[in-house]
Amino acid sequence: MARGHGGSRRAAKEVAGMIEVAMERETLATEPARFAPPYSIRGYEPGDAATWLSLHEATGIYPPLDAAFYERQFSSPREGRQFFVLCGDGPVATGTAWHGEPLRTPDWGRLHWIAVHPRHQRRGLGLMLCQHLLVAL
């Protein structure tokens, strides 16, 4: 385990071709992310399943995913947990903040299913999205 910023510890391992990163921090206190125009962020809205699926498909990282998979992954309330970064009115990134079960203890959190559309990568959106998700936890 390596030391990171803010006294955090982190570890990484490869799982089925994906990199899984675990970080431990004393506190999740962080400043809210500030998205510069034309970018903004909004929470989950009914009907976002298709948007979420298209963003993950666009990354080319995951095998084909469908609406049934989305519903299995996000069967509990999505409000306040799932977010979308917008460029104008169009979603270009998504991420989800989970806490409690099935994680180790109720005070553990997870940033899960992060995706940034390839045309909007390398602009710091993933970092700002993760910062927003930490605040949501």
Short mmCIF file of N, CA and C in Angstrom, two decimals:
data_model
loop_
_atom_site.label_atom_id
_atom_site.label_comp_id
_atom_site.label_asym_id
_atom_site.label_seq_id
_atom_site.Cartn_x
_atom_site.Cartn_y
_atom_site.Cartn_z
N MET A 1 0.82 -1.17 0.00
CA MET A 1 0.00 0.00 0.00
C MET A 1 0.87 1.25 0.00
N ALA A 2 0.53 2.22 -0.81
CA ALA A 2 1.30 3.45 -0.93
C ALA A 2 0.57 4.60 -0.26
N ARG A 3 1.30 5.59 0.17
CA ARG A 3 0.69 6.78 0.76
C ARG A 3 0.29 7.73 -0.35
N GLY A 4 -0.86 8.34 -0.22
CA GLY A 4 -1.33 9.33 -1.19
C GLY A 4 -1.53 10.67 -0.52
N HIS A 5 -2.20 11.59 -1.20
CA HIS A 5 -2.46 12.91 -0.65
C HIS A 5 -3.38 12.82 0.55
N GLY A 6 -3.25 13.75 1.48
CA GLY A 6 -4.15 13.83 2.61
C GLY A 6 -4.08 12.66 3.55
N GLY A 7 -2.94 11.99 3.61
CA GLY A 7 -2.80 10.87 4.53
C GLY A 7 -3.57 9.64 4.09
N SER A 8 -3.89 9.56 2.83
CA SER A 8 -4.64 8.40 2.35
C SER A 8 -3.70 7.25 2.02
N ARG A 9 -4.24 6.04 2.05
CA ARG A 9 -3.50 4.86 1.61
C ARG A 9 -4.24 4.32 0.41
N ARG A 10 -3.49 3.76 -0.52
CA ARG A 10 -4.15 3.22 -1.70
C ARG A 10 -3.46 1.95 -2.16
N ALA A 11 -4.22 1.13 -2.83
CA ALA A 11 -3.70 -0.10 -3.40
C ALA A 11 -4.40 -0.32 -4.73
N ALA A 12 -3.73 -0.92 -5.65
CA ALA A 12 -4.35 -1.19 -6.94
C ALA A 12 -4.11 -2.65 -7.31
N LYS A 13 -5.07 -3.24 -7.97
CA LYS A 13 -4.90 -4.58 -8.50
C LYS A 13 -5.69 -4.68 -9.79
N GLU A 14 -5.26 -5.57 -10.64
CA GLU A 14 -5.97 -5.76 -11.90
C GLU A 14 -6.97 -6.89 -11.72
N VAL A 15 -8.22 -6.64 -12.09
CA VAL A 15 -9.28 -7.61 -11.97
C VAL A 15 -9.92 -7.76 -13.34
N ALA A 16 -9.75 -8.92 -13.96
CA ALA A 16 -10.35 -9.21 -15.27
C ALA A 16 -10.06 -8.11 -16.27
N GLY A 17 -8.81 -7.63 -16.33
CA GLY A 17 -8.44 -6.63 -17.30
C GLY A 17 -8.75 -5.21 -16.87
N MET A 18 -9.42 -5.03 -15.74
CA MET A 18 -9.77 -3.70 -15.23
C MET A 18 -8.87 -3.40 -14.03
N ILE A 19 -8.60 -2.15 -13.82
CA ILE A 19 -7.82 -1.75 -12.66
C ILE A 19 -8.78 -1.36 -11.54
N GLU A 20 -8.64 -2.01 -10.41
CA GLU A 20 -9.42 -1.67 -9.23
C GLU A 20 -8.50 -0.96 -8.25
N VAL A 21 -8.90 0.22 -7.80
CA VAL A 21 -8.07 1.01 -6.90
C VAL A 21 -8.82 1.17 -5.58
N ALA A 22 -8.14 0.91 -4.48
CA ALA A 22 -8.72 1.13 -3.15
C ALA A 22 -7.93 2.22 -2.46
N MET A 23 -8.64 3.18 -1.89
CA MET A 23 -8.00 4.27 -1.15
C MET A 23 -8.65 4.37 0.22
N GLU A 24 -7.85 4.70 1.19
CA GLU A 24 -8.36 4.89 2.55
C GLU A 24 -7.98 6.28 3.01
N ARG A 25 -8.98 7.04 3.51
CA ARG A 25 -8.73 8.39 4.00
C ARG A 25 -9.37 8.54 5.37
N GLU A 26 -8.75 9.36 6.17
CA GLU A 26 -9.31 9.66 7.49
C GLU A 26 -10.66 10.36 7.34
N THR A 27 -10.77 11.25 6.36
CA THR A 27 -11.99 12.02 6.13
C THR A 27 -12.19 12.19 4.63
N LEU A 28 -13.43 12.34 4.24
CA LEU A 28 -13.74 12.61 2.83
C LEU A 28 -13.96 14.09 2.57
N ALA A 29 -13.63 14.91 3.57
CA ALA A 29 -13.82 16.35 3.41
C ALA A 29 -13.04 16.84 2.20
N THR A 30 -13.74 17.47 1.29
CA THR A 30 -13.13 18.01 0.09
C THR A 30 -13.98 19.17 -0.40
N GLU A 31 -13.39 20.03 -1.18
CA GLU A 31 -14.13 21.15 -1.75
C GLU A 31 -15.03 20.65 -2.88
N PRO A 32 -16.21 21.24 -3.03
CA PRO A 32 -17.06 20.87 -4.17
C PRO A 32 -16.35 21.17 -5.49
N ALA A 33 -16.58 20.32 -6.47
CA ALA A 33 -15.99 20.53 -7.79
C ALA A 33 -16.63 21.74 -8.46
N ARG A 34 -15.82 22.47 -9.19
CA ARG A 34 -16.31 23.63 -9.94
C ARG A 34 -16.08 23.37 -11.43
N PHE A 35 -17.14 23.15 -12.15
CA PHE A 35 -17.07 22.88 -13.58
C PHE A 35 -17.13 24.20 -14.34
N ALA A 36 -16.16 24.43 -15.21
CA ALA A 36 -16.14 25.64 -16.02
C ALA A 36 -17.03 25.45 -17.24
N PRO A 37 -17.73 26.52 -17.66
CA PRO A 37 -18.54 26.42 -18.88
C PRO A 37 -17.69 25.95 -20.05
N PRO A 38 -18.22 25.11 -20.90
CA PRO A 38 -19.63 24.75 -21.06
C PRO A 38 -20.07 23.55 -20.21
N TYR A 39 -19.25 23.13 -19.24
CA TYR A 39 -19.56 21.94 -18.45
C TYR A 39 -20.32 22.28 -17.18
N SER A 40 -21.20 21.36 -16.79
CA SER A 40 -21.94 21.45 -15.54
C SER A 40 -22.24 20.03 -15.09
N ILE A 41 -22.88 19.90 -13.94
CA ILE A 41 -23.20 18.56 -13.42
C ILE A 41 -24.62 18.54 -12.92
N ARG A 42 -25.26 17.40 -13.09
CA ARG A 42 -26.62 17.22 -12.56
C ARG A 42 -26.74 15.81 -12.01
N GLY A 43 -27.73 15.63 -11.16
CA GLY A 43 -28.00 14.32 -10.60
C GLY A 43 -28.85 13.46 -11.52
N TYR A 44 -29.06 12.24 -11.07
CA TYR A 44 -29.89 11.27 -11.79
C TYR A 44 -31.29 11.83 -12.03
N GLU A 45 -31.81 11.53 -13.21
CA GLU A 45 -33.20 11.82 -13.54
C GLU A 45 -33.82 10.56 -14.13
N PRO A 46 -35.12 10.33 -13.90
CA PRO A 46 -35.76 9.14 -14.49
C PRO A 46 -35.50 9.11 -16.00
N GLY A 47 -35.19 7.94 -16.51
CA GLY A 47 -34.90 7.78 -17.93
C GLY A 47 -33.43 7.84 -18.26
N ASP A 48 -32.56 8.01 -17.26
CA ASP A 48 -31.12 8.14 -17.51
C ASP A 48 -30.43 6.81 -17.84
N ALA A 49 -31.13 5.71 -17.76
CA ALA A 49 -30.49 4.41 -18.04
C ALA A 49 -29.87 4.39 -19.43
N ALA A 50 -30.59 4.85 -20.43
CA ALA A 50 -30.07 4.84 -21.81
C ALA A 50 -28.84 5.74 -21.94
N THR A 51 -28.85 6.87 -21.26
CA THR A 51 -27.70 7.79 -21.28
C THR A 51 -26.50 7.13 -20.64
N TRP A 52 -26.69 6.50 -19.48
CA TRP A 52 -25.62 5.82 -18.77
C TRP A 52 -25.03 4.72 -19.65
N LEU A 53 -25.90 3.91 -20.26
CA LEU A 53 -25.44 2.82 -21.12
C LEU A 53 -24.65 3.35 -22.31
N SER A 54 -25.11 4.42 -22.95
CA SER A 54 -24.40 4.95 -24.12
C SER A 54 -23.04 5.53 -23.75
N LEU A 55 -22.92 6.16 -22.59
CA LEU A 55 -21.62 6.68 -22.16
C LEU A 55 -20.63 5.56 -21.91
N HIS A 56 -21.07 4.50 -21.26
CA HIS A 56 -20.17 3.38 -20.99
C HIS A 56 -19.80 2.64 -22.28
N GLU A 57 -20.75 2.53 -23.20
CA GLU A 57 -20.46 1.90 -24.47
C GLU A 57 -19.44 2.72 -25.27
N ALA A 58 -19.57 4.04 -25.22
CA ALA A 58 -18.66 4.91 -25.97
C ALA A 58 -17.21 4.78 -25.53
N THR A 59 -16.97 4.43 -24.28
CA THR A 59 -15.59 4.31 -23.81
C THR A 59 -14.87 3.14 -24.45
N GLY A 60 -15.62 2.13 -24.88
CA GLY A 60 -15.01 0.96 -25.48
C GLY A 60 -14.32 0.05 -24.47
N ILE A 61 -14.52 0.29 -23.20
CA ILE A 61 -13.86 -0.48 -22.15
C ILE A 61 -14.66 -1.72 -21.77
N TYR A 62 -15.97 -1.59 -21.74
CA TYR A 62 -16.83 -2.64 -21.22
C TYR A 62 -17.42 -3.49 -22.35
N PRO A 63 -17.78 -4.73 -22.04
CA PRO A 63 -18.53 -5.52 -23.02
C PRO A 63 -19.91 -4.89 -23.16
N PRO A 64 -20.69 -5.29 -24.15
CA PRO A 64 -22.03 -4.71 -24.30
C PRO A 64 -22.84 -4.84 -23.02
N LEU A 65 -23.47 -3.75 -22.62
CA LEU A 65 -24.31 -3.70 -21.42
C LEU A 65 -25.73 -3.39 -21.87
N ASP A 66 -26.72 -3.84 -21.09
CA ASP A 66 -28.10 -3.57 -21.47
C ASP A 66 -28.89 -3.02 -20.28
N ALA A 67 -30.15 -2.67 -20.53
CA ALA A 67 -31.00 -2.08 -19.50
C ALA A 67 -31.17 -3.00 -18.30
N ALA A 68 -31.25 -4.31 -18.54
CA ALA A 68 -31.39 -5.25 -17.42
C ALA A 68 -30.16 -5.21 -16.53
N PHE A 69 -28.97 -5.10 -17.13
CA PHE A 69 -27.74 -4.98 -16.35
C PHE A 69 -27.78 -3.71 -15.50
N TYR A 70 -28.17 -2.60 -16.11
CA TYR A 70 -28.27 -1.32 -15.39
C TYR A 70 -29.20 -1.46 -14.19
N GLU A 71 -30.35 -2.05 -14.38
CA GLU A 71 -31.31 -2.20 -13.29
C GLU A 71 -30.77 -3.09 -12.17
N ARG A 72 -30.02 -4.12 -12.52
CA ARG A 72 -29.40 -4.98 -11.49
C ARG A 72 -28.35 -4.19 -10.70
N GLN A 73 -27.55 -3.39 -11.39
CA GLN A 73 -26.49 -2.63 -10.73
C GLN A 73 -27.06 -1.54 -9.83
N PHE A 74 -28.16 -0.93 -10.26
CA PHE A 74 -28.68 0.26 -9.56
C PHE A 74 -30.11 0.05 -9.11
N SER A 75 -30.35 -1.04 -8.40
CA SER A 75 -31.70 -1.34 -7.95
C SER A 75 -32.14 -0.44 -6.80
N SER A 76 -31.20 0.11 -6.04
CA SER A 76 -31.56 1.01 -4.94
C SER A 76 -31.67 2.44 -5.47
N PRO A 77 -32.17 3.35 -4.67
CA PRO A 77 -32.36 4.73 -5.16
C PRO A 77 -31.08 5.31 -5.77
N ARG A 78 -31.24 5.97 -6.90
CA ARG A 78 -30.11 6.57 -7.61
C ARG A 78 -29.96 8.05 -7.28
N GLU A 79 -31.03 8.67 -6.80
CA GLU A 79 -30.99 10.09 -6.48
C GLU A 79 -29.92 10.35 -5.42
N GLY A 80 -29.11 11.37 -5.67
CA GLY A 80 -28.04 11.72 -4.73
C GLY A 80 -26.83 10.82 -4.81
N ARG A 81 -26.86 9.82 -5.70
CA ARG A 81 -25.75 8.88 -5.85
C ARG A 81 -25.17 8.86 -7.25
N GLN A 82 -26.02 9.04 -8.25
CA GLN A 82 -25.57 8.95 -9.64
C GLN A 82 -25.63 10.35 -10.26
N PHE A 83 -24.53 10.69 -10.97
CA PHE A 83 -24.41 12.04 -11.52
C PHE A 83 -23.96 11.99 -12.97
N PHE A 84 -24.27 13.06 -13.70
CA PHE A 84 -23.90 13.20 -15.10
C PHE A 84 -23.26 14.57 -15.32
N VAL A 85 -22.10 14.58 -15.97
CA VAL A 85 -21.46 15.83 -16.38
C VAL A 85 -22.03 16.18 -17.74
N LEU A 86 -22.44 17.42 -17.90
CA LEU A 86 -23.04 17.89 -19.15
C LEU A 86 -22.09 18.84 -19.86
N CYS A 87 -22.11 18.81 -21.17
CA CYS A 87 -21.48 19.82 -22.01
C CYS A 87 -22.64 20.48 -22.72
N GLY A 88 -23.01 21.69 -22.28
CA GLY A 88 -24.27 22.27 -22.72
C GLY A 88 -25.38 21.45 -22.11
N ASP A 89 -26.24 20.89 -22.96
CA ASP A 89 -27.33 20.04 -22.46
C ASP A 89 -27.04 18.55 -22.58
N GLY A 90 -25.92 18.19 -23.22
CA GLY A 90 -25.65 16.78 -23.48
C GLY A 90 -24.73 16.13 -22.47
N PRO A 91 -25.13 14.98 -21.91
CA PRO A 91 -24.27 14.25 -20.97
C PRO A 91 -23.00 13.73 -21.65
N VAL A 92 -21.86 13.94 -20.99
CA VAL A 92 -20.57 13.49 -21.53
C VAL A 92 -19.78 12.64 -20.54
N ALA A 93 -20.27 12.51 -19.31
CA ALA A 93 -19.59 11.69 -18.30
C ALA A 93 -20.60 11.30 -17.23
N THR A 94 -20.29 10.21 -16.54
CA THR A 94 -21.17 9.74 -15.47
C THR A 94 -20.35 9.03 -14.40
N GLY A 95 -20.88 9.02 -13.20
CA GLY A 95 -20.27 8.30 -12.09
C GLY A 95 -21.29 8.13 -10.97
N THR A 96 -21.02 7.17 -10.11
CA THR A 96 -21.94 6.84 -9.03
C THR A 96 -21.18 6.73 -7.72
N ALA A 97 -21.77 7.24 -6.65
CA ALA A 97 -21.21 7.16 -5.30
C ALA A 97 -22.07 6.20 -4.48
N TRP A 98 -21.44 5.16 -3.92
CA TRP A 98 -22.15 4.19 -3.08
C TRP A 98 -21.54 4.20 -1.69
N HIS A 99 -22.35 3.89 -0.72
CA HIS A 99 -21.83 3.70 0.64
C HIS A 99 -22.62 2.59 1.31
N GLY A 100 -22.05 2.04 2.37
CA GLY A 100 -22.71 0.94 3.06
C GLY A 100 -22.58 -0.37 2.30
N GLU A 101 -23.56 -1.24 2.44
CA GLU A 101 -23.54 -2.56 1.80
C GLU A 101 -23.41 -2.43 0.29
N PRO A 102 -22.72 -3.30 -0.41
CA PRO A 102 -22.04 -4.49 0.07
C PRO A 102 -20.59 -4.22 0.46
N LEU A 103 -20.28 -2.98 0.80
CA LEU A 103 -18.91 -2.64 1.15
C LEU A 103 -18.58 -3.14 2.54
N ARG A 104 -17.36 -2.93 2.96
CA ARG A 104 -16.87 -3.51 4.21
C ARG A 104 -17.69 -3.12 5.43
N THR A 105 -17.92 -1.83 5.60
CA THR A 105 -18.72 -1.33 6.72
C THR A 105 -19.54 -0.16 6.21
N PRO A 106 -20.57 0.25 6.94
CA PRO A 106 -21.42 1.35 6.47
C PRO A 106 -20.68 2.67 6.23
N ASP A 107 -19.52 2.86 6.85
CA ASP A 107 -18.81 4.12 6.65
C ASP A 107 -17.84 4.07 5.46
N TRP A 108 -17.80 2.96 4.74
CA TRP A 108 -16.97 2.86 3.54
C TRP A 108 -17.78 3.38 2.36
N GLY A 109 -17.09 3.97 1.41
CA GLY A 109 -17.75 4.46 0.21
C GLY A 109 -17.05 3.95 -1.04
N ARG A 110 -17.75 4.03 -2.14
CA ARG A 110 -17.19 3.56 -3.41
C ARG A 110 -17.59 4.54 -4.52
N LEU A 111 -16.60 4.92 -5.32
CA LEU A 111 -16.87 5.65 -6.56
C LEU A 111 -16.90 4.57 -7.63
N HIS A 112 -18.02 4.48 -8.30
CA HIS A 112 -18.29 3.29 -9.11
C HIS A 112 -18.80 3.68 -10.49
N TRP A 113 -18.43 2.90 -11.50
CA TRP A 113 -18.91 3.07 -12.86
C TRP A 113 -18.66 4.49 -13.37
N ILE A 114 -17.40 4.90 -13.32
CA ILE A 114 -16.99 6.20 -13.85
C ILE A 114 -16.76 6.06 -15.35
N ALA A 115 -17.31 6.96 -16.13
CA ALA A 115 -17.09 6.94 -17.59
C ALA A 115 -17.09 8.37 -18.12
N VAL A 116 -16.13 8.68 -18.97
CA VAL A 116 -16.05 9.97 -19.66
C VAL A 116 -16.00 9.67 -21.16
N HIS A 117 -16.88 10.29 -21.91
CA HIS A 117 -16.91 10.08 -23.35
C HIS A 117 -15.53 10.41 -23.93
N PRO A 118 -15.01 9.60 -24.84
CA PRO A 118 -13.67 9.82 -25.39
C PRO A 118 -13.43 11.22 -25.95
N ARG A 119 -14.45 11.85 -26.54
CA ARG A 119 -14.27 13.21 -27.09
C ARG A 119 -14.08 14.26 -26.01
N HIS A 120 -14.34 13.89 -24.75
CA HIS A 120 -14.23 14.85 -23.65
C HIS A 120 -13.19 14.43 -22.62
N GLN A 121 -12.41 13.41 -22.94
CA GLN A 121 -11.36 12.98 -22.03
C GLN A 121 -10.18 13.94 -22.09
N ARG A 122 -9.32 13.86 -21.09
CA ARG A 122 -8.11 14.67 -20.96
C ARG A 122 -8.41 16.16 -20.75
N ARG A 123 -9.54 16.42 -20.10
CA ARG A 123 -9.93 17.80 -19.77
C ARG A 123 -10.15 17.98 -18.27
N GLY A 124 -9.83 16.94 -17.51
CA GLY A 124 -10.01 17.00 -16.05
C GLY A 124 -11.42 16.68 -15.59
N LEU A 125 -12.29 16.26 -16.49
CA LEU A 125 -13.67 15.99 -16.10
C LEU A 125 -13.78 14.80 -15.15
N GLY A 126 -12.99 13.75 -15.39
CA GLY A 126 -13.03 12.58 -14.51
C GLY A 126 -12.62 12.95 -13.09
N LEU A 127 -11.59 13.77 -12.97
CA LEU A 127 -11.14 14.21 -11.65
C LEU A 127 -12.21 15.05 -10.96
N MET A 128 -12.79 16.00 -11.69
CA MET A 128 -13.84 16.83 -11.08
C MET A 128 -15.07 16.02 -10.73
N LEU A 129 -15.41 15.03 -11.58
CA LEU A 129 -16.54 14.15 -11.29
C LEU A 129 -16.27 13.37 -10.01
N CYS A 130 -15.07 12.81 -9.88
CA CYS A 130 -14.72 12.06 -8.66
C CYS A 130 -14.77 12.96 -7.44
N GLN A 131 -14.32 14.19 -7.57
CA GLN A 131 -14.39 15.14 -6.46
C GLN A 131 -15.85 15.38 -6.07
N HIS A 132 -16.72 15.54 -7.04
CA HIS A 132 -18.14 15.73 -6.77
C HIS A 132 -18.71 14.49 -6.07
N LEU A 133 -18.32 13.30 -6.52
CA LEU A 133 -18.81 12.07 -5.91
C LEU A 133 -18.35 11.94 -4.46
N LEU A 134 -17.12 12.36 -4.17
CA LEU A 134 -16.64 12.32 -2.78
C LEU A 134 -17.48 13.21 -1.89
N VAL A 135 -17.84 14.36 -2.39
CA VAL A 135 -18.72 15.26 -1.61
C VAL A 135 -20.08 14.60 -1.40
N ALA A 136 -20.59 13.89 -2.43
CA ALA A 136 -21.87 13.23 -2.32
C ALA A 136 -21.87 12.12 -1.27
N LEU A 137 -20.70 11.48 -1.07
CA LEU A 137 -20.63 10.42 -0.06
C LEU A 137 -20.84 11.00 1.32
#
